[in-house]
XYZ file of C-alpha atoms in Angstrom:
719
model
C 39.957 -40.493 18.564
C 42.008 -38.578 20.416
C 45.833 -39.712 21.000
C 46.511 -41.452 24.566
C 49.147 -38.595 25.798
C 46.452 -36.118 25.988
C 44.849 -38.064 28.981
C 41.694 -36.429 30.516
C 42.939 -32.945 29.936
C 41.323 -31.473 27.038
C 42.764 -28.238 25.311
C 40.297 -26.208 23.203
C 40.794 -23.163 20.970
C 37.483 -21.304 20.765
C 37.575 -18.514 18.433
C 41.208 -17.867 19.297
C 40.831 -18.205 23.031
C 42.354 -21.367 24.756
C 40.295 -23.403 27.034
C 41.600 -26.254 29.327
C 39.138 -28.738 30.876
C 38.369 -32.358 31.600
C 37.064 -34.893 29.274
C 34.235 -35.786 32.126
C 33.143 -32.105 32.201
C 32.723 -31.925 28.197
C 30.658 -35.182 28.014
C 28.687 -34.725 31.076
C 25.569 -34.048 28.793
C 24.999 -37.302 26.637
C 24.440 -36.979 22.870
C 25.862 -33.445 22.551
C 28.374 -31.654 19.991
C 31.283 -32.809 22.473
C 30.391 -36.432 22.738
C 30.193 -36.595 19.068
C 33.573 -34.701 18.608
C 35.535 -36.667 21.118
C 34.152 -40.101 19.826
C 35.419 -39.241 16.617
C 31.873 -39.005 14.916
C 32.698 -35.339 13.901
C 36.023 -34.330 12.307
C 37.926 -31.893 14.274
C 40.729 -29.293 13.497
C 43.738 -28.535 15.489
C 45.809 -25.462 15.872
C 49.501 -25.047 16.069
C 49.693 -26.493 19.682
C 47.361 -29.353 19.096
C 44.225 -28.080 20.519
C 40.915 -28.726 19.229
C 39.646 -25.609 17.335
C 35.917 -24.801 17.386
C 35.214 -21.651 15.391
C 32.572 -20.251 17.782
C 31.958 -17.199 19.834
C 34.452 -17.557 23.009
C 32.567 -15.349 25.353
C 29.477 -17.459 25.167
C 31.254 -20.576 25.252
C 33.097 -19.656 28.529
C 29.339 -19.454 29.926
C 28.416 -22.803 28.591
C 31.820 -24.450 29.801
C 30.984 -23.209 33.200
C 27.704 -24.478 33.207
C 29.041 -27.868 32.364
C 31.511 -27.429 35.283
C 29.147 -26.133 38.006
C 25.589 -27.240 36.601
C 24.684 -23.631 37.203
C 24.041 -20.471 35.029
C 24.741 -16.887 35.908
C 22.576 -14.665 33.387
C 23.642 -11.333 34.652
C 24.741 -9.358 31.601
C 24.015 -12.168 29.204
C 21.871 -12.049 26.268
C 19.110 -14.968 26.667
C 18.483 -15.534 22.933
C 22.190 -15.432 21.972
C 23.177 -17.934 24.562
C 20.400 -20.269 23.915
C 21.567 -20.516 20.073
C 24.823 -21.253 21.090
C 23.481 -23.927 23.565
C 21.348 -25.464 20.936
C 24.441 -25.628 18.822
C 26.594 -27.659 21.163
C 23.434 -29.708 22.068
C 23.320 -28.990 25.957
C 19.711 -29.651 26.312
C 19.575 -28.807 29.929
C 20.662 -25.454 29.481
C 18.398 -25.080 26.351
C 15.193 -25.963 28.461
C 16.065 -23.786 31.118
C 16.710 -20.748 29.055
C 13.276 -21.725 27.199
C 11.573 -21.245 30.362
C 13.267 -17.991 31.201
C 12.047 -16.838 27.610
C 8.567 -18.189 28.333
C 8.623 -16.079 31.743
C 9.681 -12.953 29.983
C 6.794 -13.203 27.338
C 3.792 -14.414 29.078
C 0.730 -15.511 26.925
C -1.402 -13.426 28.872
C 0.247 -10.562 27.922
C 2.037 -7.354 29.732
C 0.488 -4.494 31.493
C -0.590 -2.696 28.384
C -2.456 -5.892 27.025
C -6.080 -5.128 27.402
C -8.321 -7.839 26.031
C -8.643 -10.206 22.822
C -11.553 -10.949 20.124
C -11.059 -14.449 18.865
C -11.292 -15.217 15.272
C -15.073 -15.192 14.062
C -16.579 -17.808 11.730
C -16.323 -16.862 8.314
C -19.673 -16.824 6.522
C -20.835 -19.209 3.940
C -21.020 -18.523 0.164
C -24.345 -18.441 -1.128
C -23.706 -21.453 -3.226
C -22.959 -23.469 -0.193
C -26.261 -22.426 1.903
C -28.496 -25.436 1.916
C -32.074 -25.210 -0.032
C -33.556 -25.615 3.192
C -32.023 -22.488 4.903
C -33.326 -19.217 4.373
C -31.215 -17.708 1.409
C -29.873 -14.139 1.896
C -29.989 -12.176 -1.119
C -27.643 -9.281 -0.610
C -28.809 -7.626 -3.889
C -32.440 -6.946 -2.290
C -33.631 -3.643 -2.819
C -32.101 -0.586 -1.042
C -33.627 0.059 2.499
C -34.655 -3.529 3.029
C -33.817 -5.058 6.467
C -32.352 -8.536 6.483
C -31.771 -10.585 9.564
C -28.194 -12.425 8.814
C -28.272 -16.057 9.675
C -25.202 -17.211 11.507
C -23.685 -20.114 9.634
C -23.559 -23.293 11.648
C -19.974 -24.514 12.144
C -19.077 -27.928 10.760
C -18.941 -30.857 13.281
C -15.961 -30.929 15.428
C -14.592 -28.159 14.231
C -12.902 -25.435 16.694
C -15.937 -23.021 16.491
C -18.391 -25.710 17.340
C -16.707 -26.571 20.695
C -17.254 -24.471 23.628
C -14.395 -22.137 24.464
C -13.179 -21.768 28.098
C -10.645 -19.217 27.366
C -10.603 -16.842 24.341
C -7.142 -17.950 23.185
C -8.514 -21.343 22.211
C -9.947 -20.224 18.976
C -6.472 -19.315 17.601
C -5.854 -22.750 16.202
C -7.460 -24.919 13.621
C -7.817 -28.639 13.649
C -5.290 -30.494 12.146
C -7.308 -33.357 11.807
C -9.433 -31.881 9.140
C -10.796 -34.199 6.538
C -8.998 -31.885 4.039
C -6.019 -32.189 5.562
C -4.967 -35.195 3.439
C -3.466 -33.222 0.866
C -0.463 -32.283 3.456
C -0.107 -28.966 2.036
C 0.144 -25.878 4.019
C 1.382 -22.421 3.671
C 3.145 -19.975 5.648
C 2.107 -16.529 5.915
C 3.538 -15.528 2.738
C 1.767 -18.205 0.738
C 4.954 -20.510 0.429
C 4.489 -24.167 0.267
C 5.436 -26.298 2.939
C 4.991 -29.920 2.962
C 4.381 -32.182 5.931
C 3.671 -30.732 9.246
C 1.845 -27.229 9.174
C 2.809 -24.292 11.329
C 0.195 -24.193 14.354
C 1.356 -21.095 15.533
C 1.038 -18.317 12.817
C 0.182 -19.856 9.406
C -3.366 -21.375 8.561
C -3.451 -24.990 7.173
C -4.498 -24.187 3.626
C -6.085 -27.708 3.050
C -8.097 -26.838 6.442
C -9.347 -23.494 5.076
C -10.378 -24.825 1.559
C -13.686 -26.234 3.243
C -15.358 -22.800 3.383
C -14.411 -22.392 -0.374
C -15.364 -25.621 -1.989
C -18.585 -25.119 -3.781
C -21.568 -27.512 -3.824
C -20.434 -29.688 -0.702
C -23.415 -31.841 -0.869
C -23.448 -32.648 -4.934
C -23.348 -36.261 -6.157
C -19.637 -35.550 -7.519
C -18.451 -33.953 -4.516
C -15.630 -36.308 -3.746
C -14.345 -35.795 -7.638
C -14.979 -32.211 -7.513
C -13.150 -31.665 -4.234
C -10.129 -33.985 -5.305
C -9.836 -31.779 -8.478
C -10.140 -28.573 -6.606
C -7.291 -29.616 -4.006
C -4.974 -30.689 -6.983
C -5.582 -27.520 -9.003
C -5.179 -25.375 -6.052
C -1.786 -27.287 -4.834
C -0.410 -26.893 -8.283
C -1.139 -23.074 -8.333
C 0.326 -22.841 -4.840
C 3.570 -24.809 -6.170
C 4.087 -22.933 -9.393
C 3.092 -19.565 -8.021
C 0.051 -18.923 -6.587
C -0.390 -15.430 -8.222
C -0.210 -17.128 -11.664
C -3.517 -19.197 -11.331
C -5.169 -18.591 -8.139
C -6.203 -15.253 -6.397
C -6.855 -17.114 -3.226
C -6.338 -15.080 0.184
C -6.305 -16.344 3.638
C -9.860 -15.948 4.653
C -8.911 -15.352 8.580
C -6.100 -13.170 7.856
C -7.054 -9.727 9.271
C -6.675 -7.036 6.587
C -7.942 -3.692 7.891
C -9.289 -2.556 11.146
C -11.367 0.909 11.431
C -13.350 2.116 14.498
C -15.772 5.064 15.118
C -16.934 5.930 18.813
C -17.824 2.492 20.474
C -17.759 0.455 17.347
C -14.883 -1.728 15.438
C -15.096 -2.908 11.924
C -12.832 -5.725 10.780
C -12.097 -6.561 7.128
C -11.080 -9.905 6.147
C -10.600 -11.233 2.535
C -14.216 -11.728 1.674
C -15.955 -10.601 4.756
C -16.406 -8.078 7.524
C -17.126 -8.022 11.120
C -18.753 -5.491 13.534
C -18.206 -5.344 17.201
C -19.777 -3.066 19.663
C -18.617 -1.787 23.205
C -21.160 -2.181 26.209
C -20.354 -1.244 29.585
C -21.596 -4.518 31.100
C -20.570 -7.054 28.518
C -17.494 -5.372 26.876
C -16.905 -6.147 23.175
C -19.716 -8.088 21.434
C -19.879 -9.305 17.783
C -22.911 -7.647 16.417
C -22.871 -7.978 12.648
C -21.023 -10.472 9.950
C -21.673 -9.338 6.177
C -22.551 -12.017 3.625
C -19.357 -13.631 1.714
C -17.983 -10.990 -1.007
C -16.588 -12.848 -3.849
C -14.046 -9.831 -4.449
C -11.105 -9.404 -2.042
C -12.162 -6.434 0.304
C -9.669 -3.538 -0.177
C -11.170 -0.522 1.773
C -13.573 0.129 4.600
C -15.286 2.702 6.300
C -17.605 3.190 9.439
C -19.839 5.870 10.856
C -21.372 5.204 14.158
C -23.923 7.679 15.936
C -23.225 9.014 19.509
C -26.487 8.080 20.859
C -26.858 4.757 19.222
C -30.090 3.967 20.904
C -31.846 6.583 18.897
C -30.279 5.174 15.745
C -31.410 6.423 12.173
C -34.669 6.754 10.610
C -34.352 3.115 9.208
C -33.474 1.712 12.775
C -29.558 1.316 11.916
C -27.054 2.440 14.383
C -23.998 2.528 12.284
C -23.225 2.502 8.679
C -20.515 0.467 7.250
C -18.923 0.563 3.750
C -16.410 -1.801 1.679
C -14.885 -1.318 -1.642
C -13.403 -3.679 -3.865
C -11.997 -2.523 -7.437
C -14.473 0.318 -8.491
C -17.478 -1.053 -6.444
C -18.503 0.463 -3.206
C -21.334 -1.313 -0.950
C -22.917 0.419 1.688
C -25.025 -1.251 4.783
C -26.713 -0.083 7.681
C -26.330 -2.097 11.053
C -28.773 -1.993 14.033
C -27.476 -3.027 17.619
C -29.555 -6.435 17.153
C -27.357 -7.146 14.143
C -29.877 -6.840 11.422
C -28.773 -4.639 8.214
C -30.081 -2.694 5.760
C -28.925 -2.943 2.152
C -28.310 0.839 1.377
C -27.059 0.090 -2.172
C -24.025 -0.784 -4.445
C -22.219 2.270 -6.219
C -19.744 2.356 -9.075
C -17.040 4.903 -9.155
C -15.704 3.809 -12.512
C -12.141 3.735 -11.325
C -10.610 1.951 -8.702
C -11.478 3.291 -5.020
C -8.180 4.394 -3.398
C -9.690 6.199 -0.308
C -13.294 5.459 1.430
C -14.259 7.408 4.283
C -17.301 9.095 6.167
C -17.651 12.898 6.494
C -20.588 13.056 9.132
C -23.172 10.855 7.470
C -21.909 11.331 3.916
C -19.707 8.658 2.325
C -16.706 9.521 0.237
C -15.035 7.558 -2.329
C -11.614 8.944 -3.674
C -9.481 8.085 -6.543
C -6.242 9.640 -7.293
C -6.840 9.761 -10.947
C -9.433 12.960 -10.120
C -12.760 11.025 -9.396
C -14.892 11.772 -6.546
C -18.092 9.786 -5.287
C -20.386 10.926 -2.538
C -23.378 9.144 -0.931
C -25.661 11.506 1.037
C -27.633 10.402 3.908
C -30.386 12.888 3.545
C -30.855 12.744 -0.168
C -29.901 8.950 -0.386
C -28.317 9.894 -3.647
C -24.783 8.938 -5.016
C -23.229 10.979 -7.644
C -19.593 11.290 -8.897
C -17.759 14.167 -10.461
C -14.252 14.475 -12.124
C -11.847 16.624 -10.625
C -7.937 17.451 -11.234
C -5.803 14.239 -10.108
C -5.542 14.340 -6.324
C -2.388 13.723 -4.399
C -3.568 14.205 -0.725
C -6.731 15.024 1.217
C -7.926 15.814 4.675
C -11.074 16.564 6.373
C -12.484 19.235 8.807
C -15.766 19.381 10.222
C -18.187 19.330 7.204
C -15.260 20.107 4.645
C -13.116 18.072 2.321
C -9.938 19.545 1.305
C -8.198 18.146 -1.801
C -4.509 18.849 -2.589
C -3.989 18.055 -6.417
C -1.200 17.660 -8.667
C -1.627 21.152 -10.289
C -0.541 22.851 -7.280
C -4.078 23.665 -6.017
C -6.012 23.202 -3.237
C -9.808 22.687 -3.622
C -12.798 22.254 -0.902
C -16.132 20.649 -0.998
C -18.579 21.570 1.920
C -20.641 18.787 2.289
C -23.369 20.619 4.244
C -23.950 22.366 1.078
C -24.239 19.137 -0.821
C -28.027 18.922 -1.098
C -28.674 22.287 -2.349
C -27.011 21.633 -5.628
C -28.395 18.208 -6.651
C -30.180 19.562 -9.552
C -27.112 20.689 -10.993
C -25.156 17.668 -10.253
C -22.323 19.680 -8.908
C -20.147 19.113 -5.598
C -19.502 22.893 -5.498
C -15.612 22.319 -5.918
C -13.864 25.600 -5.045
C -10.737 26.230 -5.207
C -9.058 27.710 -1.923
C -5.368 28.221 -2.567
C -2.745 27.728 -5.118
C 0.932 27.072 -4.254
C 3.424 29.709 -5.154
C 5.642 27.347 -7.197
C 2.672 25.041 -8.499
C 4.257 21.954 -7.128
C 1.718 18.987 -6.694
C 0.304 18.907 -2.998
C 1.287 15.670 -1.732
C 0.315 16.061 1.698
C -2.161 18.433 3.630
C -3.602 18.719 7.161
C -6.191 21.332 8.236
C -6.449 22.610 12.016
C -9.620 24.452 13.089
C -8.680 26.794 15.939
C -11.546 26.789 18.834
C -14.057 29.524 18.777
C -13.249 32.217 21.236
C -15.202 35.388 22.671
C -12.325 37.406 20.616
C -12.691 35.955 17.495
C -14.233 32.768 15.435
C -12.243 29.797 14.016
C -9.156 30.523 12.228
C -8.401 28.074 9.301
C -4.939 26.865 9.664
C -3.635 24.220 6.713
C -0.247 22.955 6.462
C 0.648 21.016 3.355
C 3.701 19.526 1.852
C 4.736 19.267 -1.813
C 6.478 17.090 -4.237
C 9.804 19.074 -3.932
C 9.972 18.406 -0.198
C 8.759 22.072 0.749
C 6.309 22.393 3.712
C 4.165 25.407 3.970
C 1.561 26.796 6.381
C -1.137 29.044 5.105
C -3.835 30.933 7.530
C -7.499 32.233 6.736
C -8.713 34.553 9.227
C -12.564 34.731 9.929
C -12.683 38.560 9.096
C -11.232 37.694 5.654
C -13.091 34.540 4.336
C -13.887 35.976 0.951
C -10.037 36.581 0.371
C -8.861 33.058 0.879
C -5.813 31.822 3.135
C -2.452 33.729 3.284
C 0.811 32.265 3.277
C 2.193 32.149 6.857
C 5.696 30.238 6.796
C 7.769 28.083 4.734
C 9.969 25.061 5.464
C 12.517 23.821 3.028
C 14.167 21.023 4.915
C 13.056 17.983 3.027
C 14.915 16.608 0.218
C 12.353 14.181 -1.001
C 8.521 14.327 -1.682
C 6.419 14.917 1.709
C 3.998 12.082 2.099
C 2.527 13.389 5.495
C 1.820 16.406 7.427
C -0.123 17.133 10.719
C -0.737 20.489 12.085
C -1.910 20.256 15.808
C -2.129 22.461 18.820
C 1.330 22.422 19.748
C 3.415 20.532 16.815
C 3.844 20.646 13.095
C 4.935 17.200 11.991
C 5.969 16.581 8.332
C 7.176 13.219 6.780
C 9.052 12.500 3.451
C 9.646 9.485 1.469
C 13.081 8.867 2.449
C 12.961 6.173 5.047
C 9.730 8.076 6.533
C 11.897 10.870 7.629
C 9.969 13.029 10.253
C 10.766 16.574 11.045
C 8.821 18.488 13.860
C 8.341 21.966 14.889
C 6.722 23.332 18.118
C 3.943 25.648 17.411
C 3.615 29.092 19.090
C -0.093 30.222 19.847
C -1.485 33.353 21.262
C -5.052 32.853 22.629
C -5.249 29.703 20.551
C -4.427 31.134 17.348
C -0.880 30.500 15.511
C 1.609 33.220 16.551
C 4.135 35.039 14.157
C 6.550 35.523 16.855
C 8.849 33.789 17.502
C 7.518 31.279 14.739
C 7.914 27.466 14.886
C 11.137 26.058 16.558
C 12.691 22.803 15.557
C 12.019 20.041 17.845
C 13.244 16.529 16.341
C 14.300 14.521 13.522
C 13.975 11.132 13.157
C 13.107 8.015 10.839
C 10.293 5.615 10.839
C 11.762 2.897 8.920
C 9.072 0.323 7.634
C 10.441 -2.134 5.118
C 7.805 -2.758 2.572
C 6.595 -6.474 1.029
C 7.894 -7.618 -2.145
C 4.439 -8.463 -3.239
C 2.089 -6.302 -0.890
C -1.560 -6.980 -0.819
C -3.814 -4.170 -2.185
C -5.090 -3.453 1.403
C -1.962 -3.613 3.069
C -1.274 -0.020 3.151
C -4.647 0.835 4.449
C -4.340 -1.229 7.306
C -0.515 -0.452 8.168
C -0.612 3.312 8.058
C 2.246 4.309 10.597
C 0.233 7.529 11.716
C 0.607 9.951 13.297
C -2.235 9.119 15.334
C -4.226 10.953 17.886
C -6.589 14.011 18.131
C -5.057 17.412 17.281
C -5.115 18.437 20.946
C -3.513 15.229 22.258
C -0.076 13.767 22.268
C 0.264 12.114 19.010
C 1.985 9.054 18.494
C 3.387 6.909 15.197
C 3.132 3.070 15.252
C 6.419 1.614 13.591
C 6.040 -1.788 11.897
C 9.403 -2.411 10.847
C 8.756 -5.920 9.157
C 5.519 -6.830 7.059
C 5.471 -10.104 9.063
C 6.120 -9.345 12.631
C 4.579 -9.814 16.115
C 6.116 -6.460 17.329
C 5.300 -2.603 17.004
C 7.191 0.189 18.029
C 5.103 2.900 19.415
C 6.817 6.342 19.467
C 5.861 10.102 20.289
C 5.283 12.055 17.128
C 6.636 15.129 18.757
C 10.267 13.898 19.472
C 10.231 10.174 18.195
C 11.052 8.750 21.710
C 9.796 5.231 22.385
C 6.585 4.823 24.306
C 6.376 1.100 24.326
C 6.804 -1.982 22.334
C 3.563 -4.024 21.385
C 4.215 -7.631 21.184
C 1.569 -10.116 20.230
C 0.549 -12.288 23.269
C 0.446 -15.390 20.905
C 3.528 -14.242 18.889
C 1.086 -14.608 15.981
C 2.064 -12.185 12.951
C 0.514 -8.576 13.383
C -1.251 -8.142 9.882
C -2.730 -4.652 10.600
C -3.296 -2.181 13.409
C -5.030 1.181 14.211
C -5.294 3.780 17.037
C -8.684 4.574 18.487
C -10.192 6.430 21.101
C -13.166 4.736 22.718
C -15.951 7.159 24.279
C -15.924 6.826 28.058
C -18.441 4.642 29.890
C -21.877 6.089 31.001
C -20.623 5.591 34.620
C -19.684 8.665 36.402
C -16.259 9.725 36.317
C -15.319 7.470 33.442
C -13.112 9.098 30.481
C -12.363 8.150 27.022
C -9.291 5.846 26.619
C -7.026 5.386 23.552
C -6.282 1.677 22.427
C -4.007 0.337 19.850
C -5.910 -2.395 18.036
C -4.088 -4.972 16.144
C -5.083 -7.700 13.686
C -3.561 -11.123 13.206
C -2.843 -13.561 10.738
C -5.091 -16.149 12.787
C -7.990 -13.949 12.620
C -8.014 -12.307 16.239
C -7.951 -8.893 17.254
C -5.874 -7.758 20.336
C -6.224 -4.481 22.133
C -3.543 -2.873 23.930
C -3.924 0.134 26.333
C -2.323 3.308 24.941
C -3.558 5.668 27.538
C -1.520 3.671 30.125
C 1.607 3.282 28.083
C 1.661 7.221 27.625
C 1.123 7.804 31.255
C 4.181 5.252 32.085
C 6.225 6.890 29.279
C 5.661 10.490 30.856
C 6.786 9.091 34.239
C 9.809 7.644 33.003
C 12.781 9.581 34.317
C 15.249 8.309 31.450
C 13.257 7.872 28.212
C 15.159 6.016 25.149
C 16.490 8.832 23.032
C 15.893 6.544 19.859
C 12.668 5.569 20.021
C 12.914 3.021 17.026
C 14.338 -0.056 17.156
C 18.070 -0.394 18.118
C 20.711 -1.741 16.070
C 20.318 -4.995 17.899
C 16.802 -5.027 17.773
C 16.815 -4.498 13.960
C 19.279 -7.177 13.408
C 16.994 -9.692 15.413
C 13.819 -8.529 13.145
C 15.913 -8.855 9.829
C 17.598 -12.297 10.745
C 15.138 -14.372 8.630
C 14.799 -11.747 5.922
C 17.048 -10.658 3.026
C 16.852 -7.177 1.865
C 16.695 -7.034 -1.960
C 16.810 -4.263 -4.536
C 13.882 -1.831 -4.584
C 13.019 0.988 -7.163
C 12.254 3.196 -4.054
C 14.179 4.744 -1.465
C 12.947 1.928 1.201
C 14.187 -1.363 0.598
C 11.966 -4.416 0.307
C 12.399 -7.631 1.986
C 12.328 -11.292 1.040
C 12.536 -14.273 3.065
C 15.670 -16.480 2.950
C 15.305 -19.781 0.753
C 16.438 -21.676 3.893
C 13.960 -20.017 6.198
C 10.551 -20.831 4.519
C 9.458 -23.224 7.407
C 10.572 -20.890 10.225
C 9.588 -17.740 8.600
C 5.993 -17.954 9.237
C 7.013 -19.255 13.061
C 6.399 -17.164 16.043
C 9.076 -15.288 17.746
C 9.438 -17.780 20.343
C 8.334 -21.377 20.946
C 6.973 -23.275 23.718
C 9.371 -25.940 25.451
C 7.536 -28.854 24.209
C 7.790 -27.639 20.599
C 11.480 -26.589 20.701
C 12.176 -30.041 22.479
C 10.364 -31.713 19.485
C 12.386 -29.862 16.868
C 15.553 -30.511 18.592
C 14.605 -34.232 19.026
C 13.880 -34.228 15.184
C 17.171 -32.313 14.349
C 19.182 -34.658 16.350
C 17.420 -37.698 14.789
C 17.986 -36.313 11.385
C 21.706 -35.626 12.102
C 22.401 -39.012 13.633
C 20.747 -40.812 10.550
C 22.761 -38.886 7.936
C 25.907 -39.553 10.136
C 25.413 -42.971 10.280
C 24.546 -43.085 6.631
C 28.132 -41.733 5.767
């Protein structure tokens, strides 16, 4: 207790700044830090003058003290997050509730002006062993070309998916009263074990998710097998899930790809296709069968006039890969699938994409696999190790480790089937024989003066960026060296040559260099040459244990057609609810994408949807974000670019500011890494909060604060 001679005047020394106030002011809020301090429940320190010393920020304390005096708060020039943190420390709950409301008003669950729509998480398909004997069993190994109607799996009783939704956001949460919740084991976004209450905002209950993966639910020994399954799986989680279990969150979105008005979304063990219709918007059309292996790559090819379809009635072709296997389906607008085939590249597939109707699988080891729609034939061929690639029209260009650029013309592919030859032709060899680590092709539009010029920009392992040009009149002579840039000191990872800019990225924190391209009659000009425009970095911290498909679903870009404004999408943290969108030309910020439900953004892509059939409609660009709860959110990038162009004072540094970066890093620990970009790991004390959202609703915060105060009072009373 304080000595009697102090009376009601209290003298405080907060961080070296002296404050004087009354006991009545400090104890206005019951059960706070000050009531515990003045009652002697918390030991106090004193300075030379006898004032109580509190080692906190004096500037923020002045605001809190003024609130205790006047019961009012002035937020002008105040960071709400910092003020709320200090108010929670002092236990000023009336102020904390007001600040929570201010934060909720700033970040609406309905999204900002850029938020376009949201697709709820789909129902995962059941494994074939789980399908009842009375149901029609779908054998995905049917003969190629067979059309199969995929049955929709019935959701379990009382599950969220079986309850009618009045709003799309209701599908974000899983029932906490699942029959498998008895194990009381939940995991956060990184697979760390949390006992007790699960995280209802970002992670999924591992126990609640096991219901889709426990084999033979209706067997006689189901209860015994179930308990054994849960026990073994829980042990694997506790002692390292990578050691004894290959489990992956079944509803965590891994990759998003889009083509025309179709979207394909890859989860761990299945894919879902959506189609955009003028009247009804995005509609779920197709769900693949359960895939035992984790899906690593996906590709999609949709027809411009989907009502015509292919000869087999399919409107879109969808491919997936896992390991060295490639599976290809044709999907109609009604959702029926055609099993085209399963192919083997014999090595791990690192890149999967379409060139027209041809499906191409690549491996850096020097293996190419091609499936041609006309011949219905799959063939592989060995080439030199591949370091980069790009497509232009029907051409596939390969940048290889021997310093050469090769090309394959897919239109001539069927002509050489008997020879089993892909017509791999050397186009150009680098003067220094450096590996071609990045490549970009730009085809100039045809004019009355001349045909297409082929302009190629490529980067090497030594950091050199070169531009080569092939004139239409000199097709047989190959490209000629046009210009060389030696500004990067690390290996070039990306190069993009567009109508107006040349953009290159190196491996040093994704350092970007941009030059303006001068053209005459649409063709690159030798005078005055390329002019430096910008230099900036796209910081993107890597995971400690990244998923195989993480890079495919989180590529920073640049995105956009070669005659449009291109953008980078910067994901600073592997587990974050924010994306920074920046112009590729100068690095300035376009906007910040924040998940409307504050769930972790697990992957993203940029896509331009075709315009509506209505007159006057034009294509629009969107950012598609996949989330840890299985939902897809869409953001209007066209509107964001329009607003950024109208801004009179754009932000010079488009990436996160120092304050924003520290806020993103406050729950992570930078660890050592073998590359120039550091990896991150969570603090041991933040395993529970690591998977939480960036903000919490008022009821959740009040509950947490109440629990913390109860725990604190219990521990104090036990001393």
